[in-house]
Coordinates of C-alpha atoms in Angstrom, one line a residue:
Chain A
M1 CA 37.7 39.4 -28.3
I2 CA 40.8 37.1 -28.5
E3 CA 42.8 36.8 -25.2
F4 CA 45.8 34.6 -24.4
H5 CA 47.1 34.6 -21.0
D6 CA 50.6 33.2 -20.3
F7 CA 49.4 30.4 -22.7
S8 CA 51.9 27.6 -23.6
F9 CA 51.1 24.3 -25.3
T10 CA 53.2 21.5 -26.6
Y11 CA 51.6 18.6 -29.1
H12 CA 51.7 15.2 -28.1
G13 CA 54.6 13.3 -28.5
Q14 CA 56.8 16.1 -29.3
E15 CA 59.5 17.7 -27.0
R16 CA 59.5 21.3 -28.3
T17 CA 56.9 23.6 -26.9
A18 CA 54.8 25.1 -29.7
L19 CA 53.7 27.9 -28.0
S20 CA 55.7 29.3 -25.0
H21 CA 54.1 31.8 -22.6
V22 CA 51.9 33.6 -25.1
S23 CA 50.0 36.7 -23.8
L24 CA 48.1 38.5 -26.5
S25 CA 44.9 40.4 -26.8
I26 CA 43.2 41.3 -29.8
G27 CA 40.1 43.8 -29.7
P28 CA 37.0 44.0 -31.9
G29 CA 37.5 45.2 -35.4
E30 CA 41.1 45.0 -35.2
M31 CA 43.2 43.7 -38.3
V32 CA 46.3 42.0 -37.0
L33 CA 49.2 40.7 -39.0
L34 CA 50.6 37.6 -37.4
T35 CA 54.1 36.9 -38.9
G36 CA 57.3 35.1 -38.2
P37 CA 59.8 32.7 -39.4
S38 CA 58.5 29.1 -40.2
G39 CA 57.8 26.9 -37.0
G40 CA 57.6 30.0 -35.0
G41 CA 54.1 29.0 -33.5
K42 CA 51.7 31.1 -36.1
T43 CA 49.7 28.2 -37.3
S44 CA 49.5 26.6 -33.7
L45 CA 48.2 30.0 -32.6
C46 CA 45.4 30.0 -35.2
R47 CA 44.4 26.5 -34.1
C48 CA 44.0 27.7 -30.7
V49 CA 41.5 30.3 -31.7
N50 CA 38.8 27.9 -33.0
G51 CA 39.9 25.0 -30.1
L52 CA 41.3 23.0 -32.6
I53 CA 43.9 23.1 -29.9
P54 CA 43.6 21.4 -27.7
H55 CA 40.4 19.2 -28.8
F56 CA 41.6 18.4 -32.2
H57 CA 45.2 18.4 -31.8
G58 CA 46.1 16.9 -28.1
G59 CA 48.8 18.0 -26.0
T60 CA 49.8 19.7 -22.7
L61 CA 48.8 23.3 -22.2
S62 CA 49.0 26.0 -19.6
G63 CA 47.8 29.3 -19.2
R64 CA 44.4 30.5 -20.4
A65 CA 42.8 31.4 -23.8
L66 CA 39.4 33.1 -24.2
V67 CA 37.9 33.7 -27.5
G68 CA 34.6 35.7 -27.5
G69 CA 34.5 35.1 -23.8
M70 CA 34.7 31.3 -24.3
D71 CA 37.6 29.3 -22.8
I72 CA 39.1 27.2 -25.6
T73 CA 39.4 24.4 -23.1
E74 CA 35.9 24.1 -22.4
H75 CA 34.4 24.4 -25.8
Q76 CA 34.7 22.2 -28.6
P77 CA 36.0 23.7 -32.2
R78 CA 32.0 23.1 -33.5
E79 CA 30.9 25.7 -30.9
F80 CA 33.1 28.4 -32.2
A81 CA 32.0 27.7 -35.9
T82 CA 29.4 30.7 -35.7
S83 CA 32.0 33.0 -34.0
V84 CA 35.3 32.2 -35.6
G85 CA 36.0 31.7 -39.1
V86 CA 39.2 29.8 -40.3
V87 CA 40.9 29.7 -43.5
F88 CA 43.9 27.6 -43.8
Q89 CA 46.7 27.3 -46.0
D90 CA 45.9 24.9 -48.3
P91 CA 42.3 25.3 -49.6
E92 CA 42.3 22.1 -51.3
N93 CA 41.9 20.4 -48.2
Q94 CA 39.2 22.4 -46.9
L95 CA 36.7 21.9 -49.8
V96 CA 34.2 19.4 -48.9
G97 CA 31.4 20.1 -51.2
T98 CA 31.6 18.9 -55.1
D99 CA 30.7 22.1 -56.5
V100 CA 31.1 25.8 -55.0
E101 CA 27.9 26.8 -53.8
R102 CA 27.2 23.2 -52.1
D103 CA 30.6 23.7 -50.4
I104 CA 29.8 27.1 -49.0
A105 CA 26.5 25.5 -47.6
F106 CA 28.4 22.9 -46.0
G107 CA 28.7 24.4 -42.7
L108 CA 25.3 26.1 -42.7
E109 CA 23.9 22.5 -43.1
N110 CA 25.8 21.4 -40.0
L111 CA 24.0 24.3 -38.2
G112 CA 20.7 22.9 -39.3
L113 CA 19.7 26.3 -40.7
P114 CA 16.6 26.4 -43.2
P115 CA 17.1 26.0 -46.7
D116 CA 16.0 29.7 -47.7
V117 CA 18.3 31.1 -45.0
M118 CA 21.2 28.9 -46.3
A119 CA 20.2 30.2 -50.0
Q120 CA 20.5 33.6 -48.9
R121 CA 23.6 33.6 -47.0
V122 CA 25.4 31.5 -50.1
D123 CA 24.3 34.3 -52.4
Q124 CA 25.6 36.9 -50.4
S125 CA 29.1 35.0 -49.7
L126 CA 29.4 34.6 -53.3
A127 CA 28.5 37.9 -54.1
A128 CA 30.9 39.4 -51.4
L129 CA 33.8 37.4 -52.9
G130 CA 33.0 38.2 -56.6
I131 CA 32.5 34.7 -57.4
T132 CA 28.8 34.3 -58.3
A133 CA 29.3 33.2 -61.8
L134 CA 31.4 30.0 -60.3
R135 CA 28.5 29.0 -58.1
R136 CA 27.7 25.9 -60.2
N137 CA 31.4 25.1 -60.9
A138 CA 33.0 21.7 -59.8
I139 CA 35.7 22.1 -57.3
W140 CA 38.2 20.2 -59.1
G141 CA 38.3 22.7 -62.0
L142 CA 38.7 25.6 -60.1
S143 CA 42.1 27.4 -59.8
G144 CA 44.0 28.0 -56.7
G145 CA 42.9 31.6 -56.0
E146 CA 39.3 30.4 -57.0
K147 CA 39.7 27.6 -54.3
Q148 CA 41.0 30.2 -51.8
K149 CA 38.0 32.5 -52.5
T150 CA 35.5 29.7 -52.2
V151 CA 36.9 28.6 -48.8
L152 CA 36.6 32.1 -47.5
A153 CA 33.1 32.4 -48.7
G154 CA 32.4 29.0 -46.9
A155 CA 33.8 30.7 -43.6
L156 CA 31.8 34.2 -44.1
A157 CA 28.7 32.4 -44.7
M158 CA 28.9 31.1 -41.2
R159 CA 28.5 34.9 -40.3
P160 CA 31.6 34.8 -37.9
S161 CA 32.8 37.7 -35.8
I162 CA 36.4 36.8 -36.0
L163 CA 38.0 35.6 -39.2
V164 CA 41.4 33.6 -38.9
L165 CA 43.5 33.2 -42.2
D166 CA 46.5 31.1 -42.3
E167 CA 48.5 32.3 -45.4
P168 CA 45.2 32.9 -47.5
T169 CA 47.3 34.2 -50.5
S170 CA 49.5 31.3 -50.6
E171 CA 48.0 30.1 -54.0
L172 CA 47.5 33.5 -55.3
D173 CA 49.9 35.4 -57.9
P174 CA 50.9 38.9 -56.9
L175 CA 48.0 40.7 -58.8
S176 CA 45.4 38.4 -57.3
A177 CA 46.6 38.5 -53.7
R178 CA 46.3 42.4 -53.9
I179 CA 42.7 42.0 -55.0
F180 CA 42.2 39.4 -52.4
M181 CA 43.6 41.6 -49.7
H182 CA 41.6 44.4 -50.8
T183 CA 38.5 42.4 -50.9
L184 CA 39.4 41.2 -47.2
S185 CA 39.9 44.8 -46.1
R186 CA 36.4 45.8 -47.7
L187 CA 34.7 42.8 -46.1
R188 CA 36.3 43.5 -42.8
E189 CA 35.0 47.3 -42.7
E190 CA 31.6 46.3 -44.0
L191 CA 31.0 43.3 -41.6
Q192 CA 33.0 44.6 -38.7
L193 CA 35.1 41.6 -38.4
T194 CA 38.0 41.0 -36.3
V195 CA 40.8 39.6 -38.4
L196 CA 43.9 37.5 -37.6
L197 CA 46.1 37.4 -40.5
V198 CA 48.9 34.9 -40.8
E199 CA 51.4 35.9 -43.6
H200 CA 55.2 36.0 -44.0
R201 CA 55.1 37.9 -47.6
L202 CA 54.8 41.1 -45.8
E203 CA 54.7 43.4 -48.8
R204 CA 51.3 41.8 -49.8
C205 CA 49.3 42.5 -46.6
I206 CA 51.1 45.0 -44.5
E207 CA 49.4 48.1 -45.8
Y208 CA 46.0 46.6 -44.7
C209 CA 46.8 45.8 -41.1
S210 CA 46.8 48.2 -38.1
R211 CA 49.0 46.0 -36.0
V212 CA 51.6 43.5 -36.4
V213 CA 52.6 40.5 -34.0
V214 CA 55.8 38.6 -34.6
M215 CA 56.2 35.1 -33.4
D216 CA 59.4 33.3 -33.1
E217 CA 59.9 29.9 -31.5
G218 CA 56.4 29.7 -29.8
Q219 CA 57.0 33.3 -28.5
V220 CA 55.4 36.7 -29.1
V221 CA 58.7 38.6 -29.9
E222 CA 57.1 41.8 -31.3
D223 CA 53.9 43.3 -30.9
G224 CA 52.5 46.8 -31.7
D225 CA 51.2 49.2 -34.5
T226 CA 52.4 48.4 -37.8
R227 CA 54.9 51.3 -38.5
S228 CA 56.7 50.9 -35.3
V229 CA 57.0 46.9 -35.5
V230 CA 58.1 47.6 -39.2
D231 CA 60.8 49.9 -38.1
R232 CA 62.1 47.4 -35.5
L233 CA 62.0 44.6 -38.1
V234 CA 64.2 47.0 -40.3
A235 CA 66.8 47.0 -37.4
K236 CA 66.3 43.5 -36.5
P237 CA 64.7 41.5 -39.3
R238 CA 64.0 38.0 -37.3
G239 CA 64.0 36.1 -40.2
I240 CA 61.4 37.9 -41.8
G241 CA 61.6 39.1 -45.6
I242 CA 61.4 43.0 -45.2
P243 CA 59.1 44.4 -48.1
P244 CA 61.5 46.0 -50.8
V245 CA 59.6 49.4 -50.6
V246 CA 60.4 49.5 -46.8
A247 CA 64.0 48.0 -47.2
L248 CA 64.6 50.8 -49.8
A249 CA 63.1 53.5 -47.5
A250 CA 65.5 52.1 -44.8
A251 CA 68.4 52.6 -46.9
F252 CA 67.5 56.3 -48.0
R253 CA 67.0 56.8 -44.3
L254 CA 70.5 55.6 -43.5
G255 CA 71.7 57.8 -45.9
Q256 CA 70.0 60.7 -44.8
I257 CA 68.0 61.0 -48.1
W258 CA 64.8 60.0 -46.2
H259 CA 63.5 61.6 -43.2
G260 CA 59.7 60.8 -43.3
P261 CA 57.7 57.9 -41.7
M262 CA 58.6 54.7 -42.9
P263 CA 56.3 53.9 -46.0
L264 CA 54.2 50.6 -45.9
S265 CA 53.3 50.4 -49.7
V266 CA 54.7 52.1 -52.9
E267 CA 51.7 54.3 -53.1
E268 CA 52.6 55.6 -49.7
A269 CA 56.2 56.1 -50.6
Chain B
M1 CA 37.7 9.7 -65.3
M2 CA 35.5 8.4 -67.9
L3 CA 32.7 7.6 -65.2
T4 CA 32.5 10.8 -63.4
Y5 CA 29.4 13.0 -63.6
R6 CA 29.3 15.3 -66.7
P7 CA 27.6 18.5 -66.1
V8 CA 25.5 18.6 -69.5
K9 CA 22.3 20.7 -70.0
S10 CA 20.1 17.8 -71.2
G11 CA 16.6 16.4 -70.2
I12 CA 18.1 13.6 -68.6
H13 CA 20.4 15.5 -66.3
R14 CA 17.3 17.3 -65.1
L15 CA 15.6 14.3 -64.1
N16 CA 15.1 13.4 -60.4
P17 CA 17.8 11.4 -58.9
F18 CA 15.0 8.9 -57.4
V19 CA 13.8 8.7 -61.2
M20 CA 17.1 7.6 -62.3
L21 CA 17.8 5.2 -59.4
S22 CA 14.5 3.7 -60.2
W23 CA 15.2 3.3 -63.7
L24 CA 18.6 1.6 -62.7
A25 CA 16.8 -0.5 -60.6
C26 CA 14.3 -1.8 -63.3
V27 CA 17.1 -2.1 -65.9
L28 CA 18.9 -4.5 -63.4
I29 CA 15.9 -6.7 -62.5
M30 CA 14.8 -6.8 -66.0
S31 CA 18.3 -7.8 -67.3
M32 CA 18.4 -10.5 -64.7
V33 CA 14.9 -11.6 -65.2
S34 CA 14.9 -11.6 -69.2
Q35 CA 16.1 -14.6 -71.0
H36 CA 15.3 -13.8 -74.6
P37 CA 18.3 -12.3 -76.7
L38 CA 16.0 -9.8 -78.4
W39 CA 14.6 -8.6 -75.0
L40 CA 18.0 -8.1 -73.5
L41 CA 19.3 -6.4 -76.6
G42 CA 16.2 -4.2 -76.4
I43 CA 17.1 -3.4 -72.5
L44 CA 20.6 -2.4 -74.0
L45 CA 19.5 -0.2 -76.9
S46 CA 17.2 1.4 -74.5
T47 CA 20.0 2.5 -72.2
A48 CA 21.9 3.6 -75.5
V49 CA 18.8 6.0 -76.2
I50 CA 19.3 7.5 -73.0
A51 CA 22.9 8.0 -73.5
V52 CA 22.4 9.8 -76.8
R53 CA 19.5 11.8 -75.1
A54 CA 21.8 12.8 -72.1
G55 CA 24.6 13.9 -74.6
V56 CA 27.2 11.7 -72.9
V57 CA 27.7 9.3 -76.1
R58 CA 31.6 9.7 -76.1
Q59 CA 31.9 8.6 -72.4
W60 CA 29.4 5.9 -72.7
K61 CA 31.1 4.6 -75.5
A62 CA 34.5 4.6 -74.0
V63 CA 32.8 2.6 -71.2
M64 CA 31.1 0.1 -73.8
K65 CA 34.4 -0.2 -75.4
L66 CA 35.8 -1.7 -72.3
V67 CA 32.5 -3.9 -71.9
L68 CA 33.6 -5.3 -75.3
W69 CA 36.5 -6.9 -73.9
M70 CA 34.8 -8.3 -71.0
A71 CA 31.9 -9.5 -73.3
G72 CA 34.7 -11.3 -75.5
A73 CA 36.1 -13.1 -72.2
I74 CA 32.5 -14.2 -71.3
V75 CA 31.9 -15.8 -74.7
L76 CA 35.3 -17.4 -74.7
I77 CA 35.2 -18.7 -71.3
N78 CA 31.7 -20.0 -71.6
A79 CA 32.5 -21.5 -75.0
I80 CA 35.4 -23.3 -73.4
A81 CA 33.7 -24.2 -70.2
G82 CA 30.2 -24.9 -71.4
N83 CA 30.2 -28.4 -72.8
Q84 CA 26.3 -28.5 -73.4
G85 CA 24.6 -28.3 -76.5
S86 CA 23.6 -30.3 -79.5
H87 CA 25.3 -28.7 -82.5
V88 CA 29.0 -29.0 -82.0
L89 CA 31.2 -27.1 -84.0
L90 CA 34.7 -28.5 -82.8
Q91 CA 35.3 -31.2 -80.5
A92 CA 38.9 -31.7 -78.9
A93 CA 40.6 -35.2 -79.6
F94 CA 41.6 -35.2 -75.9
R95 CA 39.7 -35.8 -72.5
L96 CA 40.0 -33.7 -69.6
P97 CA 39.1 -35.1 -66.0
L98 CA 35.7 -34.2 -64.8
V99 CA 34.9 -32.2 -68.0
G100 CA 35.5 -34.9 -70.6
S101 CA 36.1 -34.2 -74.0
P102 CA 36.0 -30.4 -74.5
R103 CA 33.7 -29.1 -77.3
L104 CA 32.6 -25.8 -78.7
T105 CA 28.9 -25.7 -79.5
V106 CA 26.7 -23.2 -81.0
E107 CA 24.4 -23.0 -77.9
A108 CA 27.1 -22.3 -75.6
L109 CA 28.3 -19.3 -77.9
A110 CA 24.9 -18.3 -78.1
F111 CA 24.5 -18.5 -74.2
G112 CA 28.0 -16.5 -73.6
G113 CA 26.8 -13.7 -76.2
T114 CA 23.5 -13.4 -74.5
M115 CA 25.3 -13.1 -71.0
A116 CA 27.6 -10.6 -72.5
V117 CA 24.7 -8.6 -73.8
R118 CA 22.9 -8.6 -70.1
L119 CA 26.1 -7.6 -68.7
A120 CA 26.6 -4.6 -71.2
A121 CA 22.9 -3.5 -70.3
I122 CA 23.8 -3.4 -66.7
I123 CA 27.1 -1.7 -66.9
S124 CA 25.6 0.6 -69.5
A125 CA 22.9 1.6 -66.9
F126 CA 25.3 2.2 -63.8
A127 CA 27.6 4.3 -66.2
L128 CA 24.8 6.5 -67.2
L129 CA 23.6 6.9 -63.6
N130 CA 27.2 7.9 -62.8
L131 CA 27.2 10.2 -66.0
C132 CA 23.8 11.8 -65.5
V133 CA 23.4 12.5 -61.7
H134 CA 25.4 14.6 -59.7
P135 CA 27.2 12.9 -56.7
D136 CA 25.6 15.1 -54.5
D137 CA 22.0 14.3 -55.7
L138 CA 22.8 10.7 -55.4
M139 CA 24.2 11.5 -51.8
R140 CA 20.7 13.3 -50.8
A141 CA 18.8 10.5 -52.5
A142 CA 20.9 8.0 -50.2
I143 CA 20.3 10.0 -46.9
K144 CA 16.3 10.2 -48.1
L145 CA 16.7 6.4 -48.5
R146 CA 17.8 6.1 -44.6
L147 CA 21.4 5.4 -45.3
P148 CA 23.6 6.7 -42.4
Y149 CA 24.8 10.3 -43.3
R150 CA 28.5 9.6 -42.1
S151 CA 28.6 6.8 -44.5
V152 CA 27.3 8.9 -47.3
L153 CA 29.5 11.8 -46.5
V154 CA 32.5 9.4 -46.9
T155 CA 31.4 8.3 -50.2
S156 CA 31.2 11.6 -51.5
L157 CA 34.2 12.7 -50.2
S158 CA 36.3 9.8 -51.6
V159 CA 34.6 10.9 -55.1
R160 CA 35.6 14.4 -54.4
F161 CA 39.3 13.7 -53.7
I162 CA 39.7 11.2 -56.6
P163 CA 41.3 13.9 -58.8
V164 CA 43.2 15.4 -55.9
L165 CA 44.8 11.8 -55.3
M166 CA 45.5 11.4 -58.9
Q167 CA 47.2 14.7 -59.0
D168 CA 49.3 13.9 -55.9
A169 CA 50.4 10.6 -57.7
R170 CA 51.6 12.4 -60.7
T171 CA 53.4 14.7 -58.5
I172 CA 55.3 12.2 -56.6
M173 CA 56.1 10.1 -59.7
D174 CA 57.5 13.3 -61.4
V175 CA 59.6 13.9 -58.2
Q176 CA 60.8 10.5 -58.1
R177 CA 61.5 10.5 -61.9
S178 CA 63.6 13.5 -61.4
R179 CA 65.8 11.6 -58.8
G180 CA 66.3 9.1 -61.3
L181 CA 63.8 6.3 -60.5
S182 CA 62.2 4.6 -63.4
F183 CA 59.0 3.1 -62.6
D184 CA 59.0 0.9 -65.8
A185 CA 62.6 -0.6 -65.6
G186 CA 63.6 -3.9 -64.8
G187 CA 61.6 -7.2 -64.1
L188 CA 58.1 -7.6 -62.3
A189 CA 59.9 -7.6 -58.8
Q190 CA 61.9 -4.5 -59.6
K191 CA 58.6 -2.8 -61.0
I192 CA 56.7 -3.6 -57.5
R193 CA 59.6 -2.4 -55.6
S194 CA 59.8 1.2 -57.3
R195 CA 56.0 1.3 -56.9
G196 CA 56.6 1.4 -53.4
A197 CA 58.5 4.8 -54.0
L198 CA 54.9 5.9 -55.1
I199 CA 52.5 4.3 -52.9
L200 CA 54.2 5.0 -49.6
P201 CA 54.5 8.9 -50.0
L202 CA 51.0 8.9 -51.5
L203 CA 49.5 7.2 -48.6
A204 CA 51.3 9.4 -46.2
N205 CA 50.0 12.4 -47.9
S206 CA 46.5 11.0 -48.1
L207 CA 46.7 10.6 -44.3
D208 CA 47.9 14.1 -43.8
R209 CA 45.2 15.4 -46.1
A210 CA 42.6 13.3 -44.0
V211 CA 43.5 14.9 -40.8
M212 CA 43.5 18.5 -42.4
V213 CA 40.1 17.8 -44.1
A214 CA 38.9 16.6 -40.7
E215 CA 40.3 19.9 -39.1
A216 CA 38.3 21.9 -41.8
M217 CA 35.2 20.1 -41.3
E218 CA 35.3 20.5 -37.6
S219 CA 35.9 24.3 -38.0
R220 CA 32.6 24.3 -40.0
A221 CA 30.5 22.9 -37.5
Y222 CA 30.6 19.1 -38.5
G223 CA 29.2 17.2 -36.0
T224 CA 26.9 19.9 -34.5
A225 CA 24.3 18.1 -32.3
V226 CA 21.3 19.8 -34.2
Q227 CA 19.4 18.4 -36.9
R228 CA 21.2 18.7 -40.2
T229 CA 19.4 20.3 -43.2
Y230 CA 20.1 20.3 -46.7
Y231 CA 20.8 23.3 -49.1
R232 CA 18.9 21.5 -51.8
E233 CA 16.3 19.1 -51.0
T234 CA 15.3 16.1 -53.3
R235 CA 11.4 16.6 -53.6
L236 CA 9.4 14.3 -55.8
T237 CA 7.1 16.4 -58.0
A238 CA 3.9 14.7 -59.6
S239 CA 5.8 14.5 -63.1
D240 CA 8.6 12.3 -61.1
I241 CA 6.0 10.1 -59.4
L242 CA 4.5 9.7 -62.9
L243 CA 7.9 8.7 -64.4
M244 CA 8.6 6.2 -61.9
I245 CA 5.4 4.7 -62.3
T246 CA 6.0 4.4 -66.0
V247 CA 9.3 2.8 -65.4
W248 CA 8.0 0.4 -62.8
T249 CA 4.9 -0.5 -64.9
G250 CA 7.6 -1.9 -67.7
F251 CA 9.3 -3.8 -64.8
V252 CA 5.8 -5.2 -63.9
L253 CA 5.1 -6.2 -67.4
V254 CA 8.4 -7.9 -67.6
L255 CA 7.8 -9.7 -64.4
W256 CA 4.3 -11.1 -65.5
S257 CA 5.8 -12.2 -69.0
H258 CA 8.6 -14.2 -67.0
F259 CA 5.8 -16.0 -65.1
A260 CA 3.5 -16.4 -67.9
G261 CA 6.0 -17.7 -70.1
V262 CA 5.9 -15.0 -72.7
G263 CA 9.5 -14.2 -73.9
A264 CA 10.8 -17.6 -72.6
Y265 CA 14.1 -18.8 -74.1
T266 CA 16.1 -21.8 -73.8
Y267 CA 19.7 -22.4 -74.8
Y268 CA 20.0 -26.2 -74.0
P269 CA 20.2 -28.7 -75.4
S270 CA 19.3 -26.6 -78.5
L271 CA 18.5 -23.2 -79.2
S272 CA 14.6 -22.0 -79.3
S273 CA 13.5 -20.0 -82.5
L274 CA 14.3 -16.1 -82.2
S275 CA 10.9 -15.4 -83.1
L276 CA 8.4 -13.9 -80.8
S277 CA 4.7 -14.5 -80.1
P278 CA 2.7 -11.3 -81.0
T279 CA 2.3 -10.8 -77.0
G280 CA 6.1 -11.3 -76.9
W281 CA 6.8 -8.4 -79.5
L282 CA 4.0 -6.3 -77.5
M283 CA 5.9 -6.7 -74.2
L284 CA 9.2 -6.0 -75.8
G285 CA 7.8 -2.8 -77.1
A286 CA 6.3 -2.0 -74.0
L287 CA 9.6 -2.7 -72.1
C288 CA 11.4 -0.5 -74.4
T289 CA 8.9 2.3 -74.3
T290 CA 8.9 2.4 -70.4
L291 CA 12.6 2.4 -70.3
C292 CA 12.9 5.0 -72.8
S293 CA 10.2 7.2 -71.5
L294 CA 13.1 9.1 -69.7
A295 CA 14.4 10.2 -72.9
A296 CA 11.0 11.8 -74.1
A297 CA 10.3 13.2 -70.4
G298 CA 13.6 14.6 -69.7
G299 CA 13.1 17.0 -72.5
I300 CA 9.5 18.2 -71.4
L301 CA 10.1 18.3 -67.7
P302 CA 10.7 21.9 -66.1
E303 CA 14.0 22.6 -64.2
R304 CA 13.8 20.9 -60.8
P305 CA 13.4 23.3 -57.7
N306 CA 16.5 24.7 -56.5
D307 CA 18.5 23.8 -59.9

């Protein structure tokens, strides 16, 4: 679904390599957590998945990146719009419409879909995110969380098979973040989505992801199933905040109090 | 933000944007064509009726308060600059080059007052269009009128980001104040310099935002080479067309009156009588009725399709 083969990229006018010899393969239906310290290359990798790199953010690249079998160097971001839904960190900069439903319909209008199909998709996206009541609300009156959901609804309305979410819970309080992650997990199952989730607050999302990729200084430094990567991160945190429940379990393990598998959530513990 | 759209459940808000645009065009042209103070007052009052019916009186009043200042300025400038008129109230004892001896006349005051009413009517109509028609509806109407989509989208985005820009400005000012900068201290030069600490980061922020918005739009298929469609189409119904005909009928009557000399009024050298001929009264009634027809029709029109 998403394949990077020895992929490197440097932004125009910068000496530091944003992505360095990245080799990564994400299969259909996977929910992958991409994490790592700031400046590690997570956002740059997200930008590659729908071709914003290299078409929107120019620079020098080497290697190969294929998304849904399409080479990102040969296809424009707008060609990926129906297969890759992207939600960036700041929802404020992604809302184009003046009210919720018109914003969700923006991408569909660009695709030239008939109004009745658009109405159906807008309704479904609003219902999927539980924001039907907000459909006529003005964008400037929404809370941060409502804006995040509106952006995600706009991405889902395009019926993508891949969803790239760059810190989607950044505007949410812990409880709202949990509800959001639960909704996302449900949607992934219902819609058979491949999800690439960028997040550095592991405690918010780790239990929902089957695989964790850690990036640092533009390189993939860890890649594996969630539990094994967490085990390795406990030994070598790589600048990532370990969830308290994991840290506690690690301390119990060290003291020979705990011998079971590393818990990923309080419920598991 | 007194001029931004107010989502009120009113008959006026339910009107088709083309009907509102027609009404605006008629108010504009009628205000420009009409000379008689009573006619201009009639136009202004008919916009007030629309404001009441639309439930935006508070916002409309705020705009009109600003207009009062402008009206005062117009009357004052006209009284000072206008040297014509036969009924002199005051005459200066000195002479100015080219102008001669400045004098205040009843005619100049009346002319300035009428110009102020004209301006008030025009601004009132524009304010009501902004308050009662959703920006997206206006955008769609503009596209239907063959305006380029890109230009319309840029305008719509500008409106959308005004509150964001204001919030950014407030945040930057708070940050700069917490660093010890005072925006109000010192003389004019100092104030201008301190504003630089607001404007430069605000500009940099806005440029960053613009890039991110473009990135998001590109990710949502903006610029795809297919024919763009619209989530909500603006379709004219029979009642919309009837309303537009009603409004334009009023305009035609005013135009006919203008050329037929009905409702004519002269300010110089001396003021004409304010009284109107029976035809003049009839035309004034017709003018007000057609302009206020929106207020009556908005209440009985059904919800628009897609609304």
